[in-house]
Tab-separated table of C-alpha atoms and ligand atoms in Angstrom:
chain	number	residue	atom	x	y	z
B	16	MET	CA	0.000	0.000	0.000
B	17	GLU	CA	1.116	3.525	-0.724
B	18	ASN	CA	2.222	5.415	2.286
B	19	ASN	CA	0.412	8.692	1.806
B	20	THR	CA	2.429	10.525	4.442
B	21	GLU	CA	5.448	10.101	2.211
B	22	ILE	CA	6.205	13.231	0.219
B	23	LYS	CA	6.553	12.644	-3.489
B	24	ARG	CA	10.200	13.021	-4.457
B	25	LYS	CA	11.086	15.650	-6.989
B	26	LYS	CA	12.631	14.664	-10.260
B	27	ILE	CA	16.067	15.589	-11.517
B	28	PHE	CA	17.342	15.275	-15.062
B	29	SER	CA	20.763	16.162	-16.380
B	30	GLY	CA	23.179	15.143	-19.088
B	31	VAL	CA	26.692	15.531	-20.383
B	32	GLN	CA	27.894	15.153	-23.963
B	33	PRO	CA	30.267	12.317	-24.787
B	34	SER	CA	32.380	14.724	-26.801
B	35	GLY	CA	35.604	14.361	-24.848
B	36	VAL	CA	37.020	12.919	-21.655
B	37	LEU	CA	35.375	14.683	-18.744
B	38	THR	CA	37.434	17.250	-16.885
B	39	ILE	CA	37.544	18.167	-13.216
B	40	GLY	CA	35.403	21.111	-14.350
B	41	ASN	CA	32.633	18.706	-15.363
B	42	TYR	CA	33.192	16.743	-12.171
B	43	LEU	CA	33.193	19.614	-9.693
B	44	GLY	CA	30.652	21.703	-11.611
B	45	ALA	CA	28.185	18.940	-12.330
B	46	ILE	CA	28.698	15.293	-11.540
B	47	LYS	CA	29.827	15.659	-7.933
B	48	ASN	CA	26.542	17.422	-7.320
B	49	TRP	CA	24.573	14.775	-9.118
B	50	VAL	CA	25.925	12.242	-6.659
B	51	SER	CA	24.637	14.062	-3.591
B	52	LEU	CA	21.298	14.855	-5.211
B	53	GLN	CA	20.559	11.133	-5.421
B	54	GLN	CA	19.692	11.146	-1.728
B	55	ASP	CA	16.711	13.426	-1.984
B	56	TYR	CA	15.555	13.236	-5.592
B	57	ASP	CA	14.602	10.713	-8.246
B	58	CYS	CA	17.446	11.244	-10.658
B	59	ILE	CA	17.880	10.538	-14.344
B	60	TYR	CA	21.311	11.055	-15.867
B	61	CYS	CA	21.830	10.882	-19.588
B	62	VAL	CA	24.768	10.599	-21.954
B	63	VAL	CA	23.591	12.994	-24.657
B	64	ASP	CA	25.135	11.538	-27.799
B	65	MET	CA	22.543	13.196	-30.066
B	66	HIS	CA	23.663	16.610	-28.903
B	67	ALA	CA	27.277	15.673	-29.537
B	68	ILE	CA	26.768	15.282	-33.292
B	69	THR	CA	25.872	18.957	-33.706
B	70	VAL	CA	29.649	19.168	-34.014
B	71	ARG	CA	31.436	16.722	-36.324
B	72	GLN	CA	32.491	13.603	-34.382
B	73	ASN	CA	34.702	10.704	-35.254
B	74	PRO	CA	32.261	7.739	-35.112
B	75	ALA	CA	34.627	5.313	-33.378
B	76	ASP	CA	35.533	7.927	-30.768
B	77	LEU	CA	31.896	8.822	-30.184
B	78	ARG	CA	31.013	5.167	-29.645
B	79	ARG	CA	33.852	4.635	-27.180
B	80	ARG	CA	33.222	7.846	-25.294
B	81	THR	CA	29.558	7.012	-24.909
B	82	LEU	CA	30.444	3.805	-23.094
B	83	GLU	CA	33.138	5.618	-21.116
B	84	GLY	CA	30.666	8.345	-20.226
B	85	LEU	CA	28.450	5.828	-18.537
B	86	ALA	CA	31.444	4.240	-16.783
B	87	LEU	CA	32.495	7.652	-15.510
B	88	TYR	CA	29.072	8.433	-14.091
B	89	ILE	CA	29.264	5.245	-12.073
B	90	ALA	CA	32.919	5.713	-11.130
B	91	CYS	CA	32.056	9.181	-9.833
B	92	GLY	CA	29.385	7.730	-7.577
B	93	ILE	CA	26.115	7.639	-9.487
B	94	ASP	CA	24.426	4.501	-8.228
B	95	PRO	CA	22.631	2.456	-10.892
B	96	ASP	CA	20.314	1.064	-8.224
B	97	LYS	CA	19.180	4.539	-7.176
B	98	SER	CA	19.235	6.533	-10.409
B	99	ILE	CA	18.393	5.918	-14.036
B	100	MET	CA	21.359	6.225	-16.391
B	101	PHE	CA	20.959	5.903	-20.114
B	102	VAL	CA	22.117	6.952	-23.554
B	103	GLN	CA	19.960	9.535	-25.319
B	104	SER	CA	19.855	7.851	-28.748
B	105	HIS	CA	18.544	4.648	-27.111
B	106	VAL	CA	15.240	6.368	-26.307
B	107	PRO	CA	13.592	7.477	-29.570
B	108	ALA	CA	11.082	9.695	-27.759
B	109	HIS	CA	13.759	12.401	-27.471
B	110	ALA	CA	13.889	12.909	-31.229
B	111	GLU	CA	10.116	12.549	-31.507
B	112	LEU	CA	9.242	15.126	-28.872
B	113	SER	CA	11.937	17.388	-30.218
B	114	TRP	CA	10.034	17.716	-33.499
B	115	VAL	CA	6.813	18.675	-31.755
B	116	LEU	CA	8.561	21.196	-29.519
B	117	GLY	CA	10.404	22.614	-32.494
B	118	CYS	CA	7.043	23.504	-33.996
B	119	ASN	CA	6.329	25.416	-30.804
B	120	THR	CA	9.610	27.302	-30.633
B	121	MET	CA	10.275	30.528	-32.488
B	122	PHE	CA	13.126	31.137	-34.874
B	123	GLY	CA	13.785	34.407	-33.083
B	124	GLU	CA	14.241	32.901	-29.655
B	125	LEU	CA	16.674	30.285	-30.949
B	126	SER	CA	18.649	33.020	-32.727
B	127	ARG	CA	19.247	34.700	-29.385
B	128	MET	CA	20.998	31.716	-27.789
B	129	THR	CA	24.559	32.659	-26.880
B	130	GLN	CA	25.825	29.077	-27.209
B	131	PHE	CA	24.558	28.988	-30.800
B	132	LYS	CA	26.319	32.231	-31.565
B	133	ASP	CA	29.546	31.005	-29.948
B	134	LYS	CA	29.511	27.580	-31.540
B	135	SER	CA	28.678	28.850	-34.996
B	136	LYS	CA	31.687	31.149	-34.771
B	137	LYS	CA	33.900	28.323	-33.572
B	138	HIS	CA	32.674	25.855	-36.213
B	139	SER	CA	31.953	28.312	-39.015
B	140	ASP	CA	32.422	25.566	-41.634
B	141	ASN	CA	29.559	23.547	-40.138
B	142	VAL	CA	26.736	25.795	-38.955
B	143	ASN	CA	24.113	23.057	-39.276
B	144	ALA	CA	20.427	23.147	-38.375
B	145	GLY	CA	21.037	20.821	-35.423
B	146	LEU	CA	23.318	23.375	-33.856
B	147	PHE	CA	20.474	25.849	-34.153
B	148	THR	CA	17.766	23.565	-32.757
B	149	TYR	CA	20.032	22.151	-30.033
B	150	PRO	CA	18.009	23.866	-27.253
B	151	VAL	CA	14.797	22.239	-28.525
B	152	LEU	CA	16.278	18.759	-28.182
B	153	MET	CA	17.510	19.731	-24.748
B	154	ALA	CA	14.023	20.911	-23.812
B	155	ALA	CA	12.680	17.546	-25.000
B	156	ASP	CA	15.232	15.734	-22.783
B	157	ILE	CA	14.062	17.638	-19.763
B	158	LEU	CA	10.311	17.791	-20.392
B	159	LEU	CA	9.901	14.108	-21.288
B	160	TYR	CA	10.595	13.163	-17.670
B	161	GLN	CA	8.412	15.853	-16.050
B	162	THR	CA	11.607	17.148	-14.504
B	163	ASP	CA	11.406	19.540	-11.558
B	164	VAL	CA	15.056	20.456	-11.236
B	165	VAL	CA	17.932	20.509	-13.724
B	166	PRO	CA	21.412	20.736	-12.185
B	167	VAL	CA	23.685	22.444	-14.703
B	168	GLY	CA	26.605	24.819	-14.943
B	169	ILE	CA	25.942	28.519	-15.330
B	170	ASP	CA	26.645	28.325	-19.088
B	171	GLN	CA	23.474	26.243	-19.531
B	172	LYS	CA	21.143	28.648	-17.732
B	173	GLN	CA	19.813	30.152	-20.950
B	174	HIS	CA	18.956	26.680	-22.241
B	175	ILE	CA	16.904	25.928	-19.131
B	176	GLU	CA	15.122	29.225	-19.526
B	177	ILE	CA	14.078	28.439	-23.073
B	178	ALA	CA	12.936	24.980	-21.936
B	179	ARG	CA	10.734	26.718	-19.359
B	180	ASP	CA	9.369	29.086	-21.998
B	181	ILE	CA	8.600	26.187	-24.339
B	182	ALA	CA	6.870	24.240	-21.544
B	183	GLU	CA	4.801	27.218	-20.456
B	184	ARG	CA	3.790	28.034	-24.006
B	185	PHE	CA	2.784	24.443	-24.734
B	186	ASN	CA	0.819	24.192	-21.477
B	187	GLY	CA	-0.898	27.464	-22.330
B	188	VAL	CA	-2.041	26.280	-25.730
B	189	TYR	CA	-2.812	22.603	-25.062
B	190	GLY	CA	-3.501	22.500	-21.334
B	191	ASP	CA	-1.312	21.221	-18.530
B	192	THR	CA	1.165	18.792	-20.071
B	193	PHE	CA	4.665	19.496	-18.813
B	194	THR	CA	6.194	20.263	-15.451
B	195	VAL	CA	7.992	23.593	-15.777
B	196	PRO	CA	11.596	22.833	-14.792
B	197	GLU	CA	13.960	24.929	-12.709
B	198	ALA	CA	17.703	25.286	-13.068
B	199	TYR	CA	19.852	24.405	-10.106
B	200	ILE	CA	23.238	26.040	-10.322
B	201	PRO	CA	25.711	25.126	-7.586
B	202	LYS	CA	27.776	27.961	-6.107
B	203	VAL	CA	31.289	26.667	-5.531
B	204	GLY	CA	32.686	24.673	-8.394
B	205	MET	CA	30.066	26.082	-10.680
B	206	LYS	CA	32.624	27.483	-13.016
B	207	ILE	CA	36.055	25.932	-12.995
B	208	THR	CA	38.136	27.863	-15.511
B	209	SER	CA	40.951	26.942	-17.862
B	210	LEU	CA	44.370	26.454	-16.259
B	211	THR	CA	46.077	28.284	-19.108
B	212	ASP	CA	43.542	31.096	-19.509
B	213	PRO	CA	41.456	31.646	-16.370
B	214	SER	CA	39.075	33.961	-18.214
B	215	LYS	CA	37.699	30.961	-20.127
B	216	LYS	CA	35.679	27.988	-18.901
B	217	MET	CA	37.644	24.746	-18.490
B	218	SER	CA	36.571	22.718	-21.496
B	219	LYS	CA	37.107	19.141	-22.566
B	220	SER	CA	37.229	20.250	-26.178
B	221	ASP	CA	40.002	22.832	-25.643
B	222	PRO	CA	42.842	22.072	-28.101
B	223	ASN	CA	45.438	22.724	-25.375
B	224	PRO	CA	45.482	19.702	-23.008
B	225	ASN	CA	47.351	21.722	-20.374
B	226	SER	CA	44.240	23.843	-19.926
B	227	TYR	CA	42.321	21.066	-18.213
B	228	VAL	CA	42.721	18.072	-15.923
B	229	ASN	CA	40.766	14.976	-16.920
B	230	ILE	CA	38.958	13.000	-14.286
B	231	ILE	CA	41.105	10.025	-15.242
B	232	GLU	CA	44.357	11.933	-15.647
B	233	SER	CA	47.473	10.295	-14.167
B	234	ARG	CA	48.682	11.560	-10.806
B	235	ASP	CA	51.862	13.041	-12.287
B	236	ASP	CA	50.046	14.855	-15.076
B	237	THR	CA	47.471	16.214	-12.638
B	238	ILE	CA	50.148	17.677	-10.387
B	239	ARG	CA	52.204	18.946	-13.307
B	240	LYS	CA	49.292	20.716	-14.979
B	241	ILE	CA	48.197	22.409	-11.770
B	242	LYS	CA	51.763	23.455	-10.960
B	243	ARG	CA	51.931	25.127	-14.357
B	244	ALA	CA	48.565	26.864	-14.066
B	245	VAL	CA	48.618	30.521	-15.038
B	246	THR	CA	48.447	32.848	-12.015
B	247	ASP	CA	49.213	36.506	-11.316
B	248	SER	CA	52.546	38.097	-10.403
B	249	ASP	CA	51.498	38.673	-6.818
B	250	SER	CA	52.323	35.967	-4.268
B	251	GLU	CA	49.419	36.015	-1.860
B	252	VAL	CA	46.841	33.229	-1.829
B	253	ARG	CA	43.735	35.382	-1.603
B	254	PHE	CA	40.285	35.252	-3.198
B	255	ALA	CA	40.159	38.638	-4.866
B	256	GLU	CA	39.448	40.395	-8.104
B	257	GLY	CA	42.240	40.369	-10.659
B	258	LYS	CA	43.466	37.044	-9.297
B	259	ASP	CA	41.405	34.789	-11.565
B	260	GLY	CA	44.006	32.034	-11.719
B	261	ILE	CA	44.363	31.834	-7.938
B	262	CYS	CA	40.586	32.072	-7.449
B	263	ASN	CA	40.175	29.150	-9.811
B	264	LEU	CA	42.699	27.030	-7.902
B	265	MET	CA	41.008	28.027	-4.644
B	266	ASN	CA	37.686	26.917	-6.116
B	267	ILE	CA	39.172	23.576	-7.086
B	268	TYR	CA	40.767	23.139	-3.660
B	269	SER	CA	37.630	24.224	-1.866
B	270	SER	CA	35.395	21.906	-3.898
B	271	PHE	CA	37.577	18.891	-3.182
B	272	THR	CA	38.206	19.578	0.499
B	273	GLY	CA	35.087	21.462	1.572
B	274	LYS	CA	37.336	24.178	3.068
B	275	SER	CA	36.135	27.787	2.874
B	276	TYR	CA	38.103	30.502	1.097
B	277	GLU	CA	39.008	32.034	4.465
B	278	LYS	CA	40.350	28.779	5.754
B	279	ILE	CA	42.412	28.307	2.617
B	280	GLU	CA	43.797	31.832	2.860
B	281	LYS	CA	44.837	31.151	6.458
B	282	GLU	CA	46.379	27.811	5.565
B	283	PHE	CA	48.665	29.451	3.014
B	284	THR	CA	49.527	32.759	4.686
B	285	GLY	CA	53.238	33.316	4.393
B	286	LYS	CA	53.589	30.527	1.879
B	287	GLY	CA	54.141	31.105	-1.826
B	288	TYR	CA	52.165	30.001	-4.873
B	289	GLY	CA	54.480	27.007	-5.267
B	290	ASP	CA	53.329	25.432	-2.002
B	291	PHE	CA	49.726	26.238	-2.742
B	292	LYS	CA	49.785	24.772	-6.224
B	293	LEU	CA	51.458	21.608	-4.978
B	294	ALA	CA	48.770	21.208	-2.318
B	295	VAL	CA	45.991	21.729	-4.872
B	296	GLY	CA	47.633	19.307	-7.308
B	297	GLU	CA	48.145	16.592	-4.707
B	298	THR	CA	44.664	16.963	-3.248
B	299	CYS	CA	43.185	16.796	-6.711
B	300	ALA	CA	45.200	13.686	-7.589
B	301	ASP	CA	44.293	12.007	-4.272
B	302	CYS	CA	40.588	12.667	-4.727
B	303	LEU	CA	40.577	11.453	-8.316
B	304	GLN	CA	42.478	8.238	-7.571
B	305	PRO	CA	39.483	6.101	-6.512
B	306	ILE	CA	37.482	7.366	-9.497
B	307	ARG	CA	40.289	6.405	-11.835
B	308	ASP	CA	40.575	2.938	-10.318
B	309	GLU	CA	36.853	2.307	-10.570
B	310	PHE	CA	36.782	3.648	-14.112
B	311	SER	CA	39.409	1.192	-15.322
B	312	ARG	CA	37.676	-1.669	-13.543
B	313	LEU	CA	34.363	-0.769	-15.220
B	314	THR	CA	35.651	-0.161	-18.732
B	315	ALA	CA	37.225	-3.617	-18.635
B	316	ASP	CA	33.714	-5.037	-18.192
B	317	LYS	CA	31.892	-3.994	-21.323
B	318	SER	CA	29.085	-6.500	-20.965
B	319	TYR	CA	28.205	-5.137	-17.531
B	320	LEU	CA	28.093	-1.596	-18.901
B	321	GLU	CA	25.971	-2.729	-21.823
B	322	SER	CA	23.511	-4.428	-19.532
B	323	LEU	CA	23.230	-1.196	-17.518
B	324	MET	CA	22.678	0.779	-20.712
B	325	LYS	CA	19.912	-1.539	-21.758
B	326	ASP	CA	18.250	-1.447	-18.389
B	327	GLY	CA	18.506	2.358	-18.247
B	328	ALA	CA	17.039	2.761	-21.728
B	329	GLU	CA	14.083	0.564	-20.772
B	330	LYS	CA	13.307	2.487	-17.595
B	331	ALA	CA	13.773	5.902	-19.225
B	332	GLY	CA	11.864	4.814	-22.333
B	333	TYR	CA	8.875	3.785	-20.251
B	334	ILE	CA	8.569	7.214	-18.638
B	335	ALA	CA	9.331	9.063	-21.868
B	336	ARG	CA	6.706	7.195	-23.890
B	337	LYS	CA	4.039	8.107	-21.363
B	338	THR	CA	4.754	11.807	-21.792
B	339	LEU	CA	5.070	11.517	-25.558
B	340	SER	CA	1.697	9.823	-25.989
B	341	LYS	CA	0.088	12.480	-23.817
B	342	VAL	CA	1.614	15.126	-26.099
B	343	TYR	CA	0.494	13.320	-29.262
B	344	ARG	CA	-3.041	13.123	-27.914
B	345	LYS	CA	-3.113	16.802	-26.940
B	346	ILE	CA	-1.892	18.080	-30.280
B	347	GLY	CA	-4.389	15.969	-32.213
B	348	PHE	CA	-2.287	13.215	-33.747
B	349	TYR	CA	-4.670	10.404	-34.632
B	350	GLN	CA	-4.626	7.666	-32.008
B	351	LEU	CA	-5.035	4.123	-33.315
B	352	PRO	CA	-7.376	1.960	-31.233
B	353	ARG	CA	-5.318	-0.329	-29.005
M	15	LIG	N1	23.628	21.128	-23.170
M	15	LIG	C1	24.200	20.457	-22.031
M	15	LIG	C2	25.707	20.782	-21.977
M	15	LIG	O1	26.328	20.953	-22.996
M	15	LIG	C3	24.011	18.980	-22.095
M	15	LIG	C4	22.574	18.598	-22.036
M	15	LIG	C5	21.810	18.102	-23.043
M	15	LIG	C6	21.720	18.694	-20.903
M	15	LIG	N2	20.543	17.841	-22.619
M	15	LIG	C7	20.449	18.196	-21.310
M	15	LIG	C8	21.915	19.146	-19.595
M	15	LIG	C9	19.368	18.188	-20.434
M	15	LIG	C10	20.822	19.124	-18.716
M	15	LIG	C11	19.563	18.649	-19.140
M	15	LIG	O2	26.253	20.811	-20.901
């Protein structure tokens, strides 16, 4: 029997593209949060391979990274018994709902998306329609699961806003259909920046590998990259304007250790950047070690990962189909008698 004193748990949906090996930016800004959210929410985490092909991908790499993406989620602490994990292209409802939502999204609002503007500059030889309608597919991802909360980095805020607009518009025209989702943007760790240019976001697709640390980077490389991180000419470990490089390292250190900025400043008073960077590098390497170990154990067991994928796609597909058939009914698509 249902226990009616139990409060219905809210739903979380989020995803990461399998377009490169995840960095500590992805980990601290997103996945680490996903892990703790599992306690209080029903969570669905997706490897969004369909979004990845808005930029040209090498097929063999895409295939491998998709499997690795799932392995990383688990290695980072997403529990397949608690949360649903799946690959976007395994649930056809994403593409199907995306079409319907696209017919309820305006050309003008998509033109205003900053990520579209950025990416079409960066890939000016391949400004394809998928790049333009990317936010519609993302809205479909979120709305299919009647998601309440979407944990994302600050760079995705605009995409959540358009998903809300699309949901509200659809509900207005066709009656209550979608839960209107909210963005959840964590404070610390929300924007880990590049180690070589702290004015830019740390990105797994940055051509300079010294600008990021992968989650599965070797200990030596982790320490080396952090030691070489660009900082200012001052020598004080302090969270202040004009010290973007140091602030970034403090963010990394704080996210891994839970220490406040003040505490970190105290810890390194009278010490130089060298000591600080070494401490950040070693802490980072220590914290990543168990993830790396688990990742190699998992990727050696492809059949286990495939069985998880299949299971995830079934569970997600069941929920998604329910929403999709509700949408099809509302918009007047002819329903065949069952
Ligand atoms: N656009 C997101 C990113 O690049 C990835 C993504 C796709 C996503 N669909 C999503 C994130 C749905 C949250 C919810 O980071």
